[in-house]
Amino acid sequence: MTHRVFGAWHDWELARRQLAVLAPEVSAQRLGEAVTFAEEAHGDQKRPAGEPYLEHLLEVVEILVSGAGVHDEDLLVAAVLHDVVEDTDRTAAEVGKRFGPRVEEWVGWVTKPQPKAGEQAAEVRDRYLLGLRSAPPEVLLLKLADRFSNVQRLDTHPRPEKQRSYYRETCRHLVPLAAGVPWFEQAFEEWRLFYRDLDAAA
């Protein structure tokens, strides 16, 4: 069993060239402005396996365009910016002012709220994921692409216990969200089967 893995768009120049072929109607200038905004916001943040954070953001765009066939410019801009409110000091209002209300709304949907007094982080995370069941179609595409990027190389995560918990959480929340969503339903099913030993290893 195999599953498709993305990651060819390592930097903006590579991504820009691919977008010109696959989605020529998308403004490279506007998407490039989002990339610059995200790079400045995320700074030297790294992914768990050590790669620059921008690679994850471009990977989400790659999955949407090359995998799911998405050409919606606002959605691709939101893909680049999807973590800036949750993981940096940038605000939703800043995103909206620079990139418009649709982008602000969709980034808001995928921004996990901070726990309130007395709340457990796991409880907040679970409620956030359950809330995505009522999300607009564009938000589902964005979240599915984000999660697919996060788990497509799950075996490279440095913590085995995180591999197992991430697998179970994805199967519980994201695989059902992918049901009936073109391309993602099959992609997540292939992924689930590819990593099924993680469930048995729990």
Coordinates of C-alpha atoms in Angstrom, one line a residue, residues 16-104:
R16 CA 5.3 30.3 -8.5
R17 CA 6.6 28.4 -11.6
Q18 CA 4.2 25.5 -10.9
L19 CA 1.3 27.8 -10.3
A20 CA 1.9 29.5 -13.6
V21 CA 1.3 26.2 -15.3
L22 CA -1.4 24.6 -13.1
A23 CA -3.4 27.7 -12.1
P24 CA -2.4 30.6 -14.4
E25 CA -5.5 32.6 -13.3
V26 CA -4.1 32.9 -9.8
S27 CA -2.2 36.2 -9.2
A28 CA 1.4 35.3 -8.4
Q29 CA 1.9 38.9 -7.1
R30 CA -0.9 38.5 -4.5
L31 CA 0.1 35.0 -3.4
G32 CA 3.7 36.2 -3.2
E33 CA 2.6 39.0 -0.9
A34 CA 1.0 36.4 1.3
V35 CA 4.2 34.4 1.3
T36 CA 6.2 37.4 2.4
F37 CA 3.6 38.2 5.1
A38 CA 3.8 34.6 6.4
E39 CA 7.6 34.5 6.2
E40 CA 7.9 37.6 8.3
A41 CA 5.3 36.5 10.8
H42 CA 6.6 32.9 11.3
G43 CA 10.3 34.0 11.4
D44 CA 12.6 31.1 12.2
Q45 CA 9.9 28.7 13.2
K46 CA 10.5 25.1 12.3
R47 CA 8.4 22.0 11.7
P48 CA 8.7 19.0 14.1
A49 CA 11.1 17.3 11.7
G50 CA 13.3 20.5 11.5
E51 CA 12.3 21.9 8.1
P52 CA 11.5 25.6 7.6
Y53 CA 7.9 26.5 8.4
L54 CA 7.4 28.0 5.0
E55 CA 7.7 24.5 3.4
H56 CA 4.6 23.4 5.2
L57 CA 2.6 26.5 4.0
L58 CA 3.7 25.9 0.4
E59 CA 3.0 22.2 0.8
V60 CA -0.6 23.0 1.7
V61 CA -0.9 25.1 -1.4
E62 CA 0.6 22.3 -3.5
I63 CA -1.9 19.8 -2.1
L64 CA -4.8 22.1 -2.9
V65 CA -3.6 22.9 -6.4
S66 CA -1.8 19.7 -7.6
G67 CA -3.9 17.3 -5.6
A68 CA -7.4 18.6 -5.2
G69 CA -7.4 20.9 -8.2
V70 CA -8.2 24.1 -6.3
H71 CA -7.8 27.4 -8.2
D72 CA -9.6 29.8 -5.8
E73 CA -7.1 32.6 -5.3
D74 CA -8.5 33.6 -1.9
L75 CA -8.4 30.0 -0.7
L76 CA -4.7 29.6 -1.7
V77 CA -3.9 32.9 0.0
A78 CA -5.6 31.6 3.1
A79 CA -3.6 28.4 2.8
V80 CA -0.4 30.4 3.0
L81 CA -1.7 32.4 6.0
H82 CA -3.6 29.7 7.8
D83 CA -1.3 29.5 10.9
V84 CA -0.3 33.2 11.3
V85 CA -3.1 34.1 13.8
E86 CA -2.7 30.9 15.8
D87 CA 1.2 30.7 15.9
T88 CA 2.4 34.3 15.6
D89 CA 1.6 37.7 16.9
R90 CA -0.4 38.7 13.8
T91 CA -4.1 39.3 14.2
A92 CA -7.2 38.3 12.2
A93 CA -7.8 42.0 11.6
E94 CA -4.4 42.4 10.0
V95 CA -5.1 39.5 7.7
G96 CA -8.4 40.9 6.7
K97 CA -7.0 44.4 6.1
R98 CA -4.2 43.1 3.8
F99 CA -6.0 40.2 2.1
G100 CA -9.7 40.7 2.4
P101 CA -12.7 39.4 4.4
R102 CA -12.9 35.9 2.8
V103 CA -9.3 35.2 3.7
E104 CA -9.8 36.5 7.2

